[in-house]
Amino acid sequence: MGIIFPDKMKRVFIIANLHIAEKLVLDILNLGVFQPEKPIYSKIFNKIEYVDEYLALVKDYLTITNEIISFYSFPIKRTGELKFDNLSNVIKSLSNDVERIKHVYEKIIKLKQNREQIEDLYTKIEEYKAENLLIELNNLLIEEKELQNYLRKIKSEIETEVISLYNKLLTIQNYLEILFYARKSRFFFFLEGYVKEKAFYNFKAVLMNKYSKNIIIEAENPVKYVSTLEPPPTSFSSSRIIKPFEVITKFYGTPNYWEINPAIVYALAFPLFFSLMFPDAGNGVILFIFSLLLYKYSKNRNNQDLSQISIVLAISSFISIIFGLIDRDFFGPLLVGGVREIINSKNATVGPLYNLWPIPSYVSFNLRYLIPFGIYSIPEISLINGILISISVGIIFMVSTIILGIINLIYKYNFRDIFLDYLPSFIVYFSVFLLFAYGFVSPFQYFYRVISILSEIEKIVVHFPDNFMESSESILSFSIIIGVLIGLIYGSSIRYYIYKSKGRKGVKTSLLQSFIEGFFDPLIVLISNIISFIRLIVLGLAHYYLLYAFSYFAIMIAGSFNTLQVLTNPSSLFILVLGNLIAIALEGTLAFIQSLRLNLYELSGKFCRCDGRPFTPKKAYVSIKE
């Protein structure tokens, strides 16, 4: 639990004497493991009156500090100390702190307004030839320079103060958000929320030891999945490798408390898909360096999502380097295969890295039926094989995610959706999976066997022979077709039964709707899913042949079949650098986006409803002294 399924949660109920409420919330904040919730049992009691006013005030103060931090790009770090005697005094102290830096905020706003006015004046002067506006423009430019000089001069003086104040405000905002969900009666204070099960016993022990005579703490386990109830918050204790891929989950939604961690699937699928579409060791190195710089930038800006994206890109780029080493691609074909790979002539020379390449040439030679480009490839064979590999990778992942979806529904006790949606899909996709699995009966003849099954399927569908039992390939092909039809017919039949049992639709309407939803639509989705995964090989080819084209131009400009002469020709070198920059920017972006698309659309929807909410415990960002 925690890595595959979410961390177990406890719903906690706290009742305390009202006079200890402020100190109690402060201790809860220091523990940093409690997420407050809308009250269930204590909702009949009153809210705490002053919380809304204080919370709005703190948010306004955060707007001011955020503006200053954003303007200067201050790196966010935990620093500062908050003295807490009572809440009203803390708010007064924070108000005074904000007043001391408010003039900086006002100067920044004024500078932004000046820039907008200057841009507007430039437009008017250019459009209307309004020379009378030049004096106004000159005054604004002088004022802008004065504001810039002032803000530049004061930057180092306020940095520590602003960051410390920002952390204090975040801490008090969390404090007030706990109070926002709390309730009170004449003598008692009520609070409800969630704590991870593994942290609950320490949480309870600390509070009971300090307030033993003034507090009662009880907890209950979440009830089983009920679609009409708000689920408990979701948190995973993922490993350091899997954790960054949770950012991909955020694009789709937060997993439900009763769902498997999608990041495990993304951690396997995303780097594989990316590297198949971006198979170049040199370009991969550049992207890897870029991802490290992006990580450093995100840490300075305290941007957790960008930090995780940079790690995902770094892992994917590293796998791309490995694929590029196998493909013998380093900033295109010239540096390794040389002009000989482009021209295919005995007079052409190989690249300077040909004999220094860490992967022996016989490895690439033995993979010539799998790699559809390069000096050893046989495109008329390897292209078809590459398409089959792309589809087989997709089918394996899609069948796996459907199985994960069934596990999720079993965990939720939602057997209706298993029989209505997932079982028909599993039958259909597993039938197609058998087509590609059959090739492993004889791994060295894998593609021959898969193609023979495809040929038999085509023969059965188009010609419909009298005898389906001529060979094992014929039997399997017929079984695959029957399996797909059974899955589709079953899906439409069970929908027809549901529509009829409700009694709201006639026979014709029920038949038509069940056919569209249970047969036609899943068939179209199956075909589109299969076609979608062909992009794995198509984008890989596009990347190679883009650099192949620029390499060919470089050879033409150099007018030589000698690779070193091409690489040392300034014009040719410019063309090669330009081509690689375009490939890295264009193909790198495309590979990232398409990998994201395959994970979110082709895989996520098959196993993750992602209708949950994240676990965000309230914590302190500064040290607190009472």
Tab-separated table of C-alpha atoms in Angstrom, residues 182-555:
chain	number	residue	atom	x	y	z
A	182	ALA	CA	-13.710	24.204	12.550
A	183	ARG	CA	-16.911	24.688	14.523
A	184	LYS	CA	-17.569	25.853	18.070
A	185	SER	CA	-20.255	25.753	20.696
A	186	ARG	CA	-20.396	27.749	23.897
A	187	PHE	CA	-17.686	25.677	25.589
A	188	PHE	CA	-16.236	23.335	22.952
A	189	PHE	CA	-14.199	23.374	19.741
A	190	PHE	CA	-14.829	20.794	16.981
A	191	LEU	CA	-12.534	19.823	14.123
A	192	GLU	CA	-12.692	17.064	11.515
A	193	GLY	CA	-10.229	15.981	8.854
A	194	TYR	CA	-7.926	13.302	7.466
A	195	VAL	CA	-4.551	12.000	8.618
A	196	LYS	CA	-2.529	9.182	7.043
A	197	GLU	CA	-2.926	6.000	9.074
A	198	LYS	CA	0.836	5.657	9.559
A	199	ALA	CA	1.011	9.205	10.996
A	200	PHE	CA	-2.200	9.087	13.018
A	201	TYR	CA	-0.913	7.368	16.151
A	202	ASN	CA	1.950	9.840	16.612
A	203	PHE	CA	-0.478	12.704	15.831
A	204	LYS	CA	-2.864	11.496	18.533
A	205	ALA	CA	-0.110	10.790	21.051
A	206	VAL	CA	1.435	14.274	20.757
A	207	LEU	CA	-1.892	16.082	21.192
A	208	MET	CA	-3.150	13.808	23.979
A	209	ASN	CA	0.091	14.192	25.950
A	210	LYS	CA	-0.174	17.988	25.795
A	211	TYR	CA	-3.940	18.415	26.243
A	212	SER	CA	-4.963	15.154	27.901
A	213	LYS	CA	-7.687	16.627	30.121
A	214	ASN	CA	-9.046	19.035	27.526
A	215	ILE	CA	-9.316	16.982	24.353
A	216	ILE	CA	-10.942	13.880	22.835
A	217	ILE	CA	-9.595	12.394	19.578
A	218	GLU	CA	-11.433	9.639	17.722
A	219	ALA	CA	-10.922	8.202	14.235
A	220	GLU	CA	-12.653	5.946	11.748
A	221	ASN	CA	-11.620	4.172	8.575
A	222	PRO	CA	-13.196	5.386	5.318
A	223	VAL	CA	-16.319	3.504	4.349
A	224	LYS	CA	-16.208	1.429	1.168
A	225	TYR	CA	-16.504	3.198	-2.161
A	226	VAL	CA	-19.827	5.000	-2.621
A	227	SER	CA	-20.105	7.038	-5.827
A	228	THR	CA	-22.433	9.611	-4.219
A	229	LEU	CA	-20.054	10.391	-1.334
A	230	GLU	CA	-16.925	12.527	-1.534
A	231	PRO	CA	-13.959	10.132	-1.424
A	232	PRO	CA	-11.108	10.470	1.078
A	233	PRO	CA	-8.105	12.447	-0.203
A	234	THR	CA	-5.466	10.558	-2.165
A	235	SER	CA	-1.757	10.344	-1.418
A	236	PHE	CA	0.874	7.894	-2.682
A	237	SER	CA	4.205	7.037	-1.086
A	238	SER	CA	5.862	6.632	-4.467
A	239	SER	CA	9.559	5.952	-4.939
A	240	ARG	CA	11.883	8.724	-6.100
A	241	ILE	CA	11.788	7.370	-9.668
A	242	ILE	CA	7.988	7.088	-9.898
A	243	LYS	CA	7.158	10.282	-7.963
A	244	PRO	CA	7.943	12.741	-10.821
A	245	PHE	CA	5.494	10.959	-13.139
A	246	GLU	CA	2.638	11.949	-10.830
A	247	VAL	CA	2.732	15.301	-12.634
A	248	ILE	CA	1.339	13.516	-15.716
A	249	THR	CA	-1.554	12.286	-13.574
A	250	LYS	CA	-2.378	15.910	-12.723
A	251	PHE	CA	-3.069	16.612	-16.400
A	252	TYR	CA	-5.790	13.947	-16.268
A	253	GLY	CA	-7.017	14.328	-12.699
A	254	THR	CA	-6.336	13.021	-9.206
A	255	PRO	CA	-6.771	9.241	-8.749
A	256	ASN	CA	-9.621	8.169	-6.531
A	257	TYR	CA	-8.814	6.774	-3.074
A	258	TRP	CA	-9.778	3.339	-4.425
A	259	GLU	CA	-7.617	3.444	-7.575
A	260	ILE	CA	-4.160	2.166	-8.479
A	261	ASN	CA	-1.391	4.740	-8.861
A	262	PRO	CA	-1.324	5.693	-12.589
A	263	ALA	CA	2.234	7.049	-12.214
A	264	ILE	CA	3.496	3.442	-12.204
A	265	VAL	CA	2.154	2.984	-15.739
A	266	TYR	CA	3.441	6.396	-16.855
A	267	ALA	CA	6.918	5.671	-15.452
A	268	LEU	CA	7.138	2.667	-17.797
A	269	ALA	CA	5.256	3.991	-20.816
A	270	PHE	CA	6.280	7.645	-21.111
A	271	PRO	CA	10.091	7.240	-21.408
A	272	LEU	CA	9.633	4.257	-23.763
A	273	PHE	CA	7.241	6.129	-26.070
A	274	PHE	CA	9.413	9.258	-26.018
A	275	SER	CA	12.640	7.424	-26.829
A	276	LEU	CA	11.047	5.485	-29.706
A	277	MET	CA	9.982	8.811	-31.234
A	278	PHE	CA	13.264	10.610	-30.446
A	279	PRO	CA	16.061	8.042	-31.047
A	280	ASP	CA	19.216	10.182	-31.238
A	281	ALA	CA	22.045	10.025	-28.687
A	282	GLY	CA	23.381	13.525	-29.419
A	283	ASN	CA	20.000	15.241	-29.358
A	284	GLY	CA	19.184	13.227	-26.240
A	285	VAL	CA	22.295	14.617	-24.495
A	286	ILE	CA	21.223	18.192	-25.319
A	287	LEU	CA	17.705	17.547	-23.974
A	288	PHE	CA	19.181	15.925	-20.860
A	289	ILE	CA	21.319	19.017	-20.184
A	290	PHE	CA	18.287	21.236	-20.841
A	291	SER	CA	16.223	19.223	-18.352
A	292	LEU	CA	18.907	19.690	-15.659
A	293	LEU	CA	18.904	23.463	-16.229
A	294	LEU	CA	15.090	23.454	-16.171
A	295	TYR	CA	15.184	21.545	-12.870
A	296	LYS	CA	17.519	24.135	-11.336
A	297	TYR	CA	15.288	26.966	-12.587
A	298	SER	CA	12.127	25.297	-11.209
A	299	LYS	CA	13.746	24.834	-7.796
A	300	ASN	CA	14.695	28.503	-7.664
A	301	ARG	CA	11.107	29.446	-8.527
A	302	ASN	CA	9.667	26.858	-6.125
A	303	ASN	CA	7.616	25.379	-8.974
A	304	GLN	CA	6.997	21.764	-7.982
A	305	ASP	CA	5.154	20.785	-11.167
A	306	LEU	CA	7.882	22.182	-13.429
A	307	SER	CA	10.476	20.411	-11.299
A	308	GLN	CA	8.724	17.076	-11.829
A	309	ILE	CA	8.336	17.727	-15.579
A	310	SER	CA	12.086	18.379	-15.813
A	311	ILE	CA	12.819	15.044	-14.100
A	312	VAL	CA	10.423	13.236	-16.465
A	313	LEU	CA	12.215	14.866	-19.407
A	314	ALA	CA	15.625	13.908	-17.975
A	315	ILE	CA	14.645	10.242	-17.596
A	316	SER	CA	13.089	10.172	-21.079
A	317	SER	CA	16.154	11.862	-22.601
A	318	PHE	CA	18.451	9.328	-20.938
A	319	ILE	CA	16.459	6.451	-22.469
A	320	SER	CA	16.625	8.290	-25.825
A	321	ILE	CA	20.412	8.325	-25.531
A	322	ILE	CA	20.393	4.534	-25.087
A	323	PHE	CA	18.140	4.068	-28.120
A	324	GLY	CA	20.331	6.470	-30.086
A	325	LEU	CA	23.424	4.457	-29.203
A	326	ILE	CA	21.756	1.306	-30.530
A	327	ASP	CA	20.554	3.147	-33.663
A	328	ARG	CA	24.062	4.658	-34.140
A	329	ASP	CA	22.634	8.176	-34.371
A	330	PHE	CA	24.546	11.143	-32.951
A	331	PHE	CA	23.263	14.537	-34.113
A	332	GLY	CA	22.075	12.780	-37.257
A	333	PRO	CA	23.787	10.156	-39.404
A	334	LEU	CA	26.988	11.982	-40.452
A	335	LEU	CA	29.089	11.705	-37.290
A	336	VAL	CA	28.790	7.917	-37.126
A	337	GLY	CA	27.669	6.473	-40.451
A	338	GLY	CA	29.184	9.377	-42.359
A	339	VAL	CA	28.551	10.240	-46.005
A	340	ARG	CA	28.431	6.510	-46.758
A	341	GLU	CA	25.149	6.219	-44.851
A	342	ILE	CA	23.661	9.066	-46.924
A	343	ILE	CA	25.058	8.310	-50.396
A	344	ASN	CA	25.599	4.539	-50.084
A	345	SER	CA	28.754	4.647	-52.213
A	346	LYS	CA	32.115	2.888	-51.784
A	347	ASN	CA	33.840	6.218	-52.451
A	348	ALA	CA	32.085	7.793	-49.461
A	349	THR	CA	33.716	7.667	-46.031
A	350	VAL	CA	32.254	6.787	-42.656
A	351	GLY	CA	31.980	9.281	-39.793
A	352	PRO	CA	34.746	10.091	-37.288
A	353	LEU	CA	32.851	8.281	-34.499
A	354	TYR	CA	32.265	5.093	-36.504
A	355	ASN	CA	35.151	3.136	-34.943
A	356	LEU	CA	34.818	4.862	-31.553
A	357	TRP	CA	31.119	4.078	-31.086
A	358	PRO	CA	30.472	2.306	-27.735
A	359	ILE	CA	27.936	-0.097	-29.263
A	360	PRO	CA	29.665	-2.587	-31.598
A	361	SER	CA	28.552	-2.433	-35.221
A	362	TYR	CA	27.485	-6.082	-35.189
A	363	VAL	CA	24.726	-5.180	-32.665
A	364	SER	CA	23.163	-2.737	-35.117
A	365	PHE	CA	23.769	-5.187	-37.960
A	366	ASN	CA	21.899	-7.951	-36.105
A	367	LEU	CA	19.033	-5.513	-35.453
A	368	ARG	CA	18.800	-4.460	-39.110
A	369	TYR	CA	15.360	-6.086	-39.439
A	370	LEU	CA	14.045	-4.004	-36.515
A	371	ILE	CA	15.600	-0.562	-37.068
A	372	PRO	CA	14.009	1.081	-40.149
A	373	PHE	CA	16.853	3.536	-40.734
A	374	GLY	CA	20.622	3.691	-40.566
A	375	ILE	CA	23.561	2.262	-42.475
A	376	TYR	CA	22.611	-1.390	-41.861
A	377	SER	CA	18.832	-1.159	-42.131
A	378	ILE	CA	16.720	-2.931	-44.741
A	379	PRO	CA	13.823	-0.433	-44.983
A	380	GLU	CA	11.443	-2.615	-47.016
A	381	ILE	CA	11.490	-5.186	-44.198
A	382	SER	CA	12.364	-3.194	-41.075
A	383	LEU	CA	9.661	-0.557	-41.740
A	384	ILE	CA	6.886	-3.165	-41.604
A	385	ASN	CA	8.517	-4.781	-38.575
A	386	GLY	CA	8.781	-1.386	-36.897
A	387	ILE	CA	5.067	-0.777	-37.405
A	388	LEU	CA	4.305	-4.183	-35.887
A	389	ILE	CA	6.537	-3.407	-32.890
A	390	SER	CA	4.737	-0.082	-32.350
A	391	ILE	CA	1.316	-1.739	-32.456
A	392	SER	CA	2.400	-4.639	-30.226
A	393	VAL	CA	3.788	-2.198	-27.614
A	394	GLY	CA	0.464	-0.370	-27.673
A	395	ILE	CA	-1.604	-3.557	-27.370
A	396	ILE	CA	0.472	-4.810	-24.434
A	397	PHE	CA	0.001	-1.529	-22.562
A	398	MET	CA	-3.712	-1.295	-23.405
A	399	VAL	CA	-4.477	-4.852	-22.234
A	400	SER	CA	-2.443	-4.211	-19.076
A	401	THR	CA	-4.340	-0.999	-18.294
A	402	ILE	CA	-7.726	-2.699	-18.863
A	403	ILE	CA	-6.682	-5.349	-16.307
A	404	LEU	CA	-5.705	-2.547	-13.897
A	405	GLY	CA	-9.126	-0.981	-14.505
A	406	ILE	CA	-10.815	-4.263	-13.535
A	407	ILE	CA	-8.692	-4.416	-10.366
A	408	ASN	CA	-9.741	-0.841	-9.514
A	409	LEU	CA	-13.418	-1.744	-9.888
A	410	ILE	CA	-13.026	-4.884	-7.775
A	411	TYR	CA	-11.410	-2.704	-5.113
A	412	LYS	CA	-14.470	-0.406	-5.320
A	413	TYR	CA	-16.914	-3.358	-5.343
A	414	ASN	CA	-18.247	-1.918	-8.608
A	415	PHE	CA	-19.031	-5.171	-10.432
A	416	ARG	CA	-21.679	-3.536	-12.621
A	417	ASP	CA	-19.101	-1.523	-14.580
A	418	ILE	CA	-16.831	-4.567	-14.871
A	419	PHE	CA	-19.512	-6.519	-16.729
A	420	LEU	CA	-20.855	-3.502	-18.607
A	421	ASP	CA	-17.627	-1.825	-19.832
A	422	TYR	CA	-14.418	-3.592	-18.902
A	423	LEU	CA	-15.187	-7.250	-19.620
A	424	PRO	CA	-16.240	-6.586	-23.261
A	425	SER	CA	-13.169	-4.378	-23.768
A	426	PHE	CA	-10.899	-7.006	-22.250
A	427	ILE	CA	-12.269	-9.724	-24.554
A	428	VAL	CA	-11.768	-7.503	-27.629
A	429	TYR	CA	-8.269	-6.263	-26.788
A	430	PHE	CA	-7.061	-9.618	-25.454
A	431	SER	CA	-8.148	-11.257	-28.712
A	432	VAL	CA	-5.968	-8.777	-30.625
A	433	PHE	CA	-3.169	-9.311	-28.087
A	434	LEU	CA	-3.154	-13.051	-28.971
A	435	LEU	CA	-2.220	-12.088	-32.530
A	436	PHE	CA	1.037	-10.489	-31.372
A	437	ALA	CA	1.664	-12.962	-28.542
A	438	TYR	CA	1.595	-15.868	-31.014
A	439	GLY	CA	4.858	-14.650	-32.546
A	440	PHE	CA	6.713	-15.467	-29.316
A	441	VAL	CA	6.070	-19.181	-29.896
A	442	SER	CA	9.152	-18.896	-32.103
A	443	PRO	CA	10.907	-15.594	-31.195
A	444	PHE	CA	13.396	-15.757	-34.086
A	445	GLN	CA	10.486	-16.002	-36.519
A	446	TYR	CA	8.314	-13.505	-34.635
A	447	PHE	CA	7.480	-11.144	-37.507
A	448	TYR	CA	6.959	-13.987	-39.992
A	449	ARG	CA	4.412	-15.602	-37.668
A	450	VAL	CA	2.577	-12.340	-36.897
A	451	ILE	CA	2.381	-11.442	-40.601
A	452	SER	CA	1.127	-14.951	-41.420
A	453	ILE	CA	-1.691	-14.522	-38.862
A	454	LEU	CA	-2.561	-11.113	-40.352
A	455	SER	CA	-2.657	-12.711	-43.818
A	456	GLU	CA	-4.990	-15.445	-42.562
A	457	ILE	CA	-7.282	-12.856	-40.951
A	458	GLU	CA	-7.397	-10.904	-44.209
A	459	LYS	CA	-8.210	-14.097	-46.120
A	460	ILE	CA	-11.023	-15.026	-43.724
A	461	VAL	CA	-12.573	-11.533	-43.679
A	462	VAL	CA	-12.336	-10.915	-47.428
A	463	HIS	CA	-12.688	-14.387	-48.986
A	464	PHE	CA	-14.386	-16.367	-46.182
A	465	PRO	CA	-12.940	-19.822	-47.051
A	466	ASP	CA	-14.909	-23.026	-46.490
A	467	ASN	CA	-12.322	-24.629	-44.230
A	468	PHE	CA	-11.064	-22.649	-41.201
A	469	MET	CA	-9.039	-25.581	-39.855
A	470	GLU	CA	-6.344	-25.859	-42.529
A	471	SER	CA	-3.519	-24.926	-40.136
A	472	SER	CA	-2.820	-23.671	-36.635
A	473	GLU	CA	-2.574	-20.137	-38.100
A	474	SER	CA	-6.061	-20.490	-39.603
A	475	ILE	CA	-7.517	-21.714	-36.320
A	476	LEU	CA	-5.918	-18.896	-34.335
A	477	SER	CA	-6.939	-16.272	-36.901
A	478	PHE	CA	-10.536	-17.457	-36.830
A	479	SER	CA	-10.449	-17.498	-33.001
A	480	ILE	CA	-9.185	-13.916	-32.904
A	481	ILE	CA	-12.000	-12.737	-35.181
A	482	ILE	CA	-14.586	-14.644	-33.147
A	483	GLY	CA	-13.106	-13.225	-29.907
A	484	VAL	CA	-13.413	-9.653	-31.157
A	485	LEU	CA	-16.985	-10.270	-32.337
A	486	ILE	CA	-17.940	-11.921	-29.030
A	487	GLY	CA	-16.614	-8.922	-27.085
A	488	LEU	CA	-18.480	-6.440	-29.296
A	489	ILE	CA	-21.730	-8.430	-29.368
A	490	TYR	CA	-21.569	-8.990	-25.612
A	491	GLY	CA	-21.056	-5.254	-25.014
A	492	SER	CA	-24.040	-4.286	-27.181
A	493	SER	CA	-26.253	-7.099	-25.783
A	494	ILE	CA	-25.750	-6.163	-22.147
A	495	ARG	CA	-26.524	-2.536	-22.977
A	496	TYR	CA	-29.700	-3.580	-24.768
A	497	TYR	CA	-30.728	-5.576	-21.686
A	498	ILE	CA	-30.148	-2.539	-19.416
A	499	TYR	CA	-32.061	-0.161	-21.695
A	500	LYS	CA	-34.993	-2.566	-21.954
A	501	SER	CA	-35.059	-3.300	-18.232
A	502	LYS	CA	-35.415	0.415	-17.514
A	503	GLY	CA	-38.471	0.417	-19.776
A	504	ARG	CA	-37.900	3.981	-20.967
A	505	LYS	CA	-37.109	3.205	-24.622
A	506	GLY	CA	-38.679	1.168	-27.358
A	507	VAL	CA	-37.128	-1.926	-28.947
A	508	LYS	CA	-35.818	-0.107	-32.050
A	509	THR	CA	-34.305	2.761	-30.061
A	510	SER	CA	-32.718	0.357	-27.569
A	511	LEU	CA	-31.269	-1.790	-30.372
A	512	LEU	CA	-29.847	1.206	-32.210
A	513	GLN	CA	-28.325	2.804	-29.123
A	514	SER	CA	-26.877	-0.470	-27.821
A	515	PHE	CA	-25.380	-1.214	-31.274
A	516	ILE	CA	-23.740	2.239	-31.459
A	517	GLU	CA	-22.451	2.247	-27.858
A	518	GLY	CA	-21.608	-1.438	-27.513
A	519	PHE	CA	-20.482	-2.494	-31.009
A	520	PHE	CA	-19.752	0.328	-33.433
A	521	ASP	CA	-18.093	2.817	-31.060
A	522	PRO	CA	-15.759	0.238	-29.363
A	523	LEU	CA	-14.760	-1.061	-32.830
A	524	ILE	CA	-13.848	2.454	-33.995
A	525	VAL	CA	-11.968	3.077	-30.725
A	526	LEU	CA	-10.024	-0.185	-31.184
A	527	ILE	CA	-8.980	0.777	-34.716
A	528	SER	CA	-8.064	4.339	-33.712
A	529	ASN	CA	-6.059	3.083	-30.712
A	530	ILE	CA	-4.073	0.729	-32.936
A	531	ILE	CA	-3.436	3.475	-35.498
A	532	SER	CA	-2.434	5.901	-32.724
A	533	PHE	CA	0.507	3.743	-31.676
A	534	ILE	CA	1.913	3.687	-35.223
A	535	ARG	CA	3.109	7.234	-34.464
A	536	LEU	CA	5.865	5.658	-32.345
A	537	ILE	CA	7.659	4.530	-35.502
A	538	VAL	CA	6.439	7.375	-37.727
A	539	LEU	CA	7.883	10.136	-35.525
A	540	GLY	CA	11.103	8.156	-35.089
A	541	LEU	CA	11.421	8.016	-38.877
A	542	ALA	CA	10.542	11.718	-39.185
A	543	HIS	CA	13.312	12.605	-36.722
A	544	TYR	CA	15.909	10.541	-38.582
A	545	TYR	CA	14.981	11.711	-42.073
A	546	LEU	CA	14.783	15.362	-41.042
A	547	LEU	CA	18.448	15.176	-40.027
A	548	TYR	CA	19.135	12.961	-43.068
A	549	ALA	CA	17.835	15.764	-45.332
A	550	PHE	CA	19.990	18.422	-43.646
A	551	SER	CA	22.981	16.082	-43.856
A	552	TYR	CA	22.343	15.644	-47.589
A	553	PHE	CA	22.221	19.428	-48.056
A	554	ALA	CA	25.509	19.731	-46.151
A	555	ILE	CA	27.143	17.157	-48.468
